[in-house]
Tab-separated table of C-alpha atoms in Angstrom:
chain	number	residue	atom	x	y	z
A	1	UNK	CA	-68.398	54.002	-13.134
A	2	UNK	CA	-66.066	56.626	-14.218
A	3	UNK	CA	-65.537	58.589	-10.687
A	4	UNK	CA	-66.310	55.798	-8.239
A	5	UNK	CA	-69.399	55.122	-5.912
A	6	UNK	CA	-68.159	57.942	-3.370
A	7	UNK	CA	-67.809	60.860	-5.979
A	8	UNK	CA	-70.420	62.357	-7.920
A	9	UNK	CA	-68.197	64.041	-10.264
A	10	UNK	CA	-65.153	65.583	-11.553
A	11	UNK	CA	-63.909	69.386	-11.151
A	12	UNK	CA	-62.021	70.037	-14.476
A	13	UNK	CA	-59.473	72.676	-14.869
A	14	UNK	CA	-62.384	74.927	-16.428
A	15	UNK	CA	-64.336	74.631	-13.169
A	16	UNK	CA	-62.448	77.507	-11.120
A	17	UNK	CA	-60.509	78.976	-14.575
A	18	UNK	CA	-61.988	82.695	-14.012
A	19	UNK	CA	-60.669	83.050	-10.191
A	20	UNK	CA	-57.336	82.646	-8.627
A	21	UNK	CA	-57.386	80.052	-6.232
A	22	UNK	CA	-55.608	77.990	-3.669
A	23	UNK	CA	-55.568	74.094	-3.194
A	24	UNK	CA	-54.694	74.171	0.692
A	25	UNK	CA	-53.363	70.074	1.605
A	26	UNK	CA	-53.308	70.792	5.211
A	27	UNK	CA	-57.063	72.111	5.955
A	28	UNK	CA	-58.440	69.848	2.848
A	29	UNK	CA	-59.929	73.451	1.203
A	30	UNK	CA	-59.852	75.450	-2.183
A	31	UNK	CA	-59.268	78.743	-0.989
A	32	UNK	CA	-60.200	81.538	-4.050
A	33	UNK	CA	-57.132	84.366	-2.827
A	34	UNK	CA	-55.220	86.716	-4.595
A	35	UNK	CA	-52.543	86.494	-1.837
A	36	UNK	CA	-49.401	85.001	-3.071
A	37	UNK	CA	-46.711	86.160	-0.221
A	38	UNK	CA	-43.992	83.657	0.589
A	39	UNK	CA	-45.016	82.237	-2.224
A	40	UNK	CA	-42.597	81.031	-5.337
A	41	UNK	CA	-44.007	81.320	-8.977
A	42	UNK	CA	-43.074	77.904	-11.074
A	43	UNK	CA	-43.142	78.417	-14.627
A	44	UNK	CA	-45.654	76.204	-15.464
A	45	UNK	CA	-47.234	75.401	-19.068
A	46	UNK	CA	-51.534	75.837	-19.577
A	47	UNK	CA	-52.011	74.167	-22.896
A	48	UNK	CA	-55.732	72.374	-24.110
A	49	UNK	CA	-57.097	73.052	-20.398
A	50	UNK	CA	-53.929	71.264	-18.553
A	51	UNK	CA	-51.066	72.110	-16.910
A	52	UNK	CA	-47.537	70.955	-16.658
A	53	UNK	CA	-45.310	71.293	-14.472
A	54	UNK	CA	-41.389	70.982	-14.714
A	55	UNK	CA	-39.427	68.577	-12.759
A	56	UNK	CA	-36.073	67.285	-12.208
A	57	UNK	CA	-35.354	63.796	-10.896
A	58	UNK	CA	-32.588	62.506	-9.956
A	59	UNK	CA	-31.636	58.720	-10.003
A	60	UNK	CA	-30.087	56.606	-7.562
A	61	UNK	CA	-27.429	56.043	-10.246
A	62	UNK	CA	-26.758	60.069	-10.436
A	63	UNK	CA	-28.841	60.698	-13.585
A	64	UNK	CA	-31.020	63.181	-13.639
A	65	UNK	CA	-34.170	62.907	-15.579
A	66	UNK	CA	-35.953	66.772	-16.649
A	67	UNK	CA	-39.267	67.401	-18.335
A	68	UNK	CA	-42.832	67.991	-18.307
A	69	UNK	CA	-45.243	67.048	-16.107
A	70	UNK	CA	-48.875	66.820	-16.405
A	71	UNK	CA	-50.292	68.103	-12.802
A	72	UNK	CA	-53.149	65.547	-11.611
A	73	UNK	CA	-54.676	66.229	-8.736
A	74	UNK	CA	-56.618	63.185	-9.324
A	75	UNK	CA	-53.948	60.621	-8.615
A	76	UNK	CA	-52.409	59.723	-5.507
A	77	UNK	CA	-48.942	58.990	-7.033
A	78	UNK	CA	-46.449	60.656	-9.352
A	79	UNK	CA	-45.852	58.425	-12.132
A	80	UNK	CA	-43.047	58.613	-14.993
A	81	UNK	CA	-44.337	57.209	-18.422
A	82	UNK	CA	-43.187	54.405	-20.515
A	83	UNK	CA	-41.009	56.669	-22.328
A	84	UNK	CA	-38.583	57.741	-19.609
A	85	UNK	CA	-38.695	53.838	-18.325
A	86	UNK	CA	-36.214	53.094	-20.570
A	87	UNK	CA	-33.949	55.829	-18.606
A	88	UNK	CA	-30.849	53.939	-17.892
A	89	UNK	CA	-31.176	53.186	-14.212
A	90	UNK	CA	-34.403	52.488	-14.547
A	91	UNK	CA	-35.407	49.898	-16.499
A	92	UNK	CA	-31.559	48.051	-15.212
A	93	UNK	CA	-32.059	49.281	-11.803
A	94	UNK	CA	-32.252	46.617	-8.983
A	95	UNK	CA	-34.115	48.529	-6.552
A	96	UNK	CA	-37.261	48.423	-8.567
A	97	UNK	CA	-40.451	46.453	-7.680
A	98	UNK	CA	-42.782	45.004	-10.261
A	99	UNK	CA	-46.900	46.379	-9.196
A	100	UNK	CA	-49.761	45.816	-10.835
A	101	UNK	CA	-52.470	48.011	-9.912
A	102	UNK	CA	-56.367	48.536	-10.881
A	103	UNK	CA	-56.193	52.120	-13.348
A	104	UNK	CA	-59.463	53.040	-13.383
A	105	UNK	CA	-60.720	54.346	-16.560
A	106	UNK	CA	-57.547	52.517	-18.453
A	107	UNK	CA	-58.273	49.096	-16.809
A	108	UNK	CA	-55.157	47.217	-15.133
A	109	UNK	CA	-51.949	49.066	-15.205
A	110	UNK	CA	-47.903	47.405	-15.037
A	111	UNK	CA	-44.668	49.185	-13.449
A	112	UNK	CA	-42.563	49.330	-11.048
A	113	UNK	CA	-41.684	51.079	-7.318
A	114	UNK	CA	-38.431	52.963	-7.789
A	115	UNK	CA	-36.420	54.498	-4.625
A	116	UNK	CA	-34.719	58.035	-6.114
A	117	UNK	CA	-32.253	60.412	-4.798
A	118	UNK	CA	-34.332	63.663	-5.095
A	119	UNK	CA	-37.046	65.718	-6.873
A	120	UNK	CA	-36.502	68.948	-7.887
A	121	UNK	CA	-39.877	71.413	-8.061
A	122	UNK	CA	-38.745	74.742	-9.072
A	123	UNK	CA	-35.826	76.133	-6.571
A	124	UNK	CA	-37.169	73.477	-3.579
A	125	UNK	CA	-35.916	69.404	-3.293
A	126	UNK	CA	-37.399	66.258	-2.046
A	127	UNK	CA	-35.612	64.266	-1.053
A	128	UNK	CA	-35.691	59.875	-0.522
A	129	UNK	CA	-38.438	59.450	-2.426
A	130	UNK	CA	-40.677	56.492	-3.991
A	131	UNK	CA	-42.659	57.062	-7.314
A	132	UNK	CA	-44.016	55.067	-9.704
A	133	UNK	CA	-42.622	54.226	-13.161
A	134	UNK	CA	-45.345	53.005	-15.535
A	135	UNK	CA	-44.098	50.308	-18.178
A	136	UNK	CA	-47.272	50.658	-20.232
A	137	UNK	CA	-47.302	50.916	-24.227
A	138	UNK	CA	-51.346	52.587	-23.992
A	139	UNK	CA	-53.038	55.426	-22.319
A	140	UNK	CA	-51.795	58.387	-21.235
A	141	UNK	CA	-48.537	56.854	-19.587
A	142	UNK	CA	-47.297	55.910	-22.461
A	143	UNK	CA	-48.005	59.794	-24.153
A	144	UNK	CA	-44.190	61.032	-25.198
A	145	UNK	CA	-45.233	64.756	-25.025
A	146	UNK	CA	-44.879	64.516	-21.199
A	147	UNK	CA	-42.694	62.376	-19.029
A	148	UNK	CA	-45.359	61.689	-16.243
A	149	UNK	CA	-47.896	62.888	-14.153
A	150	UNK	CA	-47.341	64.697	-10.952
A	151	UNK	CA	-49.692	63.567	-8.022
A	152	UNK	CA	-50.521	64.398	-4.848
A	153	UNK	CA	-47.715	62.801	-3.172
A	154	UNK	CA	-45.405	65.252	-4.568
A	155	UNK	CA	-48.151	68.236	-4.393
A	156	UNK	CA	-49.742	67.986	-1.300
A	157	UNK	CA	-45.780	69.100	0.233
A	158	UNK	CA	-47.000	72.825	-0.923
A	159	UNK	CA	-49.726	74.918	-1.278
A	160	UNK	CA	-50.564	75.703	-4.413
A	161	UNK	CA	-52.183	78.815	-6.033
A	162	UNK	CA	-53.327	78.686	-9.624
A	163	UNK	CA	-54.112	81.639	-11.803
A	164	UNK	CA	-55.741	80.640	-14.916
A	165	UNK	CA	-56.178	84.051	-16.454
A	166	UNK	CA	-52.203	84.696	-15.972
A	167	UNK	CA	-51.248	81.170	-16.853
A	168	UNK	CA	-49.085	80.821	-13.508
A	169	UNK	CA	-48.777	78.595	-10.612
A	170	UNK	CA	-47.225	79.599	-7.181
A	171	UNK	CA	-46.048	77.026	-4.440
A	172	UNK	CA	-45.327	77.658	-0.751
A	173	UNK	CA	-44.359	74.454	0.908
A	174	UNK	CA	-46.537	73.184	4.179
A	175	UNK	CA	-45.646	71.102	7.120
A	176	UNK	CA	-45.890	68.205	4.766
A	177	UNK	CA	-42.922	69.041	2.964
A	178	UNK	CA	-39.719	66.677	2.905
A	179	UNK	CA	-41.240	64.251	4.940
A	180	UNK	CA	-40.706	60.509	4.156
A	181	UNK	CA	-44.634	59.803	3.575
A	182	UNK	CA	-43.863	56.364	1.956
A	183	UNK	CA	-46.109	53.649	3.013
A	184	UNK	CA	-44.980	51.621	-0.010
A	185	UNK	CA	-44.396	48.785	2.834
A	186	UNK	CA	-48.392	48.087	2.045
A	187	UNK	CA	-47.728	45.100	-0.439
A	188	UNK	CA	-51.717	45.251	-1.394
A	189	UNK	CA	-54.217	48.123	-1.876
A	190	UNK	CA	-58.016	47.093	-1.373
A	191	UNK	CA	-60.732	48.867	-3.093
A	192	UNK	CA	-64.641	49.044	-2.111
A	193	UNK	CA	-66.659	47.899	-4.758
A	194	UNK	CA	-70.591	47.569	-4.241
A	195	UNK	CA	-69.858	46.192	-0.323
A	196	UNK	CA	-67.106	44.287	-1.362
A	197	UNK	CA	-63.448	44.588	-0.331
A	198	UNK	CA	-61.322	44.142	-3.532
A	199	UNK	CA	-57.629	43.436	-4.083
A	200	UNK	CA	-56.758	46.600	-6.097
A	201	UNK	CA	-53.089	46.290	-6.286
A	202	UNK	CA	-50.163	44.228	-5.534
A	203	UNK	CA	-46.525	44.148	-5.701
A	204	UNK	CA	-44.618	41.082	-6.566
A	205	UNK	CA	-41.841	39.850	-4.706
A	206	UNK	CA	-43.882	40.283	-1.398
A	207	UNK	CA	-44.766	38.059	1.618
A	208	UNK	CA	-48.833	38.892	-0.056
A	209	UNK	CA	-47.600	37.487	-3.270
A	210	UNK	CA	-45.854	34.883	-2.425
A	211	UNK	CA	-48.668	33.430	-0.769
A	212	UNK	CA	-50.881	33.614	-2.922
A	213	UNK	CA	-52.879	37.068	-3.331
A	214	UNK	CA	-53.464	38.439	-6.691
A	215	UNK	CA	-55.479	40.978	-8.234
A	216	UNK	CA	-59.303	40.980	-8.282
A	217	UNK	CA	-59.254	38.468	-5.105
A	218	UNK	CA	-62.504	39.195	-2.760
A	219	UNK	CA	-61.693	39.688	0.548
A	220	UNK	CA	-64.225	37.911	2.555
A	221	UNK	CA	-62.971	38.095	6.336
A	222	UNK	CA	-59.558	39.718	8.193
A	223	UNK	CA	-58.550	37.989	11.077
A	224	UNK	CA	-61.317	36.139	11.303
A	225	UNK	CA	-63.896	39.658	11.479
A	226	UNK	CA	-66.000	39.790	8.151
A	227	UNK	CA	-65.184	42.655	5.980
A	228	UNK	CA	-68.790	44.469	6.431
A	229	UNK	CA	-67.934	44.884	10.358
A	230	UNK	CA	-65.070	46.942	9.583
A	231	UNK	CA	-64.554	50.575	7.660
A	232	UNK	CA	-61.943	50.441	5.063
A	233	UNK	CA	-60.336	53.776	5.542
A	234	UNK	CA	-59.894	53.370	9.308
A	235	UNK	CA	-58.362	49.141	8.617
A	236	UNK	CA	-55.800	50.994	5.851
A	237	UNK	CA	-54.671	53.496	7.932
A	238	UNK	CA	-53.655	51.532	10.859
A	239	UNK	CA	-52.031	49.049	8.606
A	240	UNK	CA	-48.016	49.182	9.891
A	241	UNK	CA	-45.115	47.875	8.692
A	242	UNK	CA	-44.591	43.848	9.857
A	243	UNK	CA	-47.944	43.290	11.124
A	244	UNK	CA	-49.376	39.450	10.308
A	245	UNK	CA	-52.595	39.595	8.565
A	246	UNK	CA	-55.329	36.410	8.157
A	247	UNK	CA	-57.385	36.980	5.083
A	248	UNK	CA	-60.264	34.700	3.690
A	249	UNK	CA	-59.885	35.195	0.172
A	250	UNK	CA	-62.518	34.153	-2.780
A	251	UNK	CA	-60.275	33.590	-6.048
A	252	UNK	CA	-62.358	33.077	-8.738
A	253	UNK	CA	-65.157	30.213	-7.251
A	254	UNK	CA	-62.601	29.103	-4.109
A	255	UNK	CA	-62.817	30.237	-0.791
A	256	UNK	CA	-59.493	29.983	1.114
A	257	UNK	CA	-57.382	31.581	4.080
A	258	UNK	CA	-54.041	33.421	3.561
A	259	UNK	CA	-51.478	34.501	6.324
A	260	UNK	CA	-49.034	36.779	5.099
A	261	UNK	CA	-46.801	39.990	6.468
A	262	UNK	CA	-46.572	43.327	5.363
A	263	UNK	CA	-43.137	43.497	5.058
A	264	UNK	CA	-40.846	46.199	3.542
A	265	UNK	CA	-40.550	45.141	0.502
A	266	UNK	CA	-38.686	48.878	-0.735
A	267	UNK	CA	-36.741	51.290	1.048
A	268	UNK	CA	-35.612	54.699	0.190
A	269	UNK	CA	-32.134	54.730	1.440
C-alpha cells in the first residue's frame, strides 16, 4: 500500500497550515507554539504546498555543493538527486558505496553512501556526515529544480517550528545535534511485509553481499530463532558493528543458510 501496514495515513503540509507549530525530535510530539526564543529563522521557500530548505555541503574533496532542498519529514535519509551526482567528487569519489534500496511508492531505487566534510543549515554545521546520493534518471530524485531532499537525519538535530501563514521556518538545535548517528555499518535493512521479514536494502561491497544476500530475499530464521519469535524493531536496534549473523534465506524457490558480518563497510573520517 502507499503508507505501509503500520500507518493509516499521511499528514500533508496542509494538515497543520493555519497554526504555528513545532516538530519536537526529542519527546516524538508536534507542539502548536508561538514561542520561537533561542530560536534561528532559516529562510526557507513555501511553493505548491512544500518547502525547501537551503543547504551547503561540503565534499571530502573541498567542494562545496549549495541549493534547494525539499524538507521530507517522511524519509529517514537526506538524499542529493541525480543531478548533483555528477558533482565532481562524487560520481569519481572512492569513498562511495553502491546501495540499492526498496523506494516505496517509486519501486527499487540505485546510489551510493558518500562520507562528507560538513553540512551547513543556516548559520549551524554538521559535521562527518553520511548521506545518500541517488543515481536515478526517474522520480523525484532525479527533479533538477531541487538538489535533494532533506530527511530526518539531518532534521531531527533541531527543533523545528513552522509558520505557514508567514512562510518561515525556525530551528533550535537539540541534544541530537552534531552527533555521529551513522549506523551505515548495517550492510542490509529488513522490512515487515504481511509477517514476513524482507531484505529491503543492501550495499554492495559488503560481507552480506558477498555472500550472497540480495534484495527481496525472505528471511526465514536468525541464528537459528524463526523470524515470528522475534520483534523487528527491538533485532535492528541491537544490531552492532562486527557482530556474526546466521540467516535462513528463501531466494526465489531455495531455502538456504548465510553467515555473514556486519562490518564497516564506510566511515566518516
Amino acid at each position: 500500500s502507499m503508507v505501509g501496514e503500520n500507518i493509516d495515513g499521511i499528514l500533508g503540509a496542509k494538515t497543520f497550515a493555519q497554526k504555528t507549530y513545532m516538530l519536537d525530535y526529542v519527546s516524538q510530539n508536534i507542539i502548536f507554539t508561538d514561542y520561537a526564543e533561542g530560536y534561528v529563522v532559516i529562510n526557507s521557500l513555501f511553493e505548491d504546498d512544500r518547502i525547501y530548505l537551503p543547504l551547503t555541503i561540503t565534499l571530502k574533496n573541498g567542494k562545496k555543493i549549495s541549493g534547494m532542498f525539499l524538507l521530507d519529514t517522511g524519509s529517514d535519509q537526506t538524499i542529493l538527486n541525480n543531478f548533483a551526482y555528477m558533482t565532481d567528487g562524487i560520481h569519481n569519489s572512492t569513498y562511495k558505496k553502491k546501495f540499492i534500496a526498496n523506494g516505496g511508492i517509486g519501486g527499487d531505487s540505485n546510489g551510493y553512501f558518500l562520507p562528507i566534510k560538513e553540512i551547513n543549515i543556516g548559520e549551524f554545521k554538521l559535521k562527518n556526515v553520511i548521506t545518500c546520493v541517488s543515481n536515478d534518471t526517474l522520480g523525484m530524485l532525479a527533479n533538477t529544480d531541487y538538489i535533494g531532499i532533506i530527511g530526518n537525519d539531518i532534521l531531527d538535530d533541531f527543533n523545528i517550528i513552522f509558520d505557514h501563514q508567514k512562510e518561515k521556518i525556525w530551528v533550535k538545535p537539540n541534544k541530537n545535534f552534531d552527533k555521529n548517528k551513522s549506523r551505515m555499518f548495517r550492510s542490509i535493512s529488513i522490512k515487515q511485509s504481511e509477517n514476513k521479514w524482507i531484505i529491503a536494502g543492501i550495499v554492495e561491497d559488503t560481507d552480506a553481499y558477498k555472500n550472497g544476500i540480495r534484495m527481496n530475499d525472505q528471511i526465514l530464521e536468525i541464528d537459528n530463532v524463526p523470524v515470528e519469535k522475534i520483534e523487528l524493531k527491538k533485532f535492528v536496534n541491537k544490531m552492532k558493528p562486527n557482530d556474526v549473523m546466521l540467516l535462513k534465506i528463501k531466494q526465489g524457490s531455495e531455502e538456504r543458510e548465510v553467515k555473514f558480518k556486519l562490518d564497516f563497510f564506510i566511515k566518516t573520517d
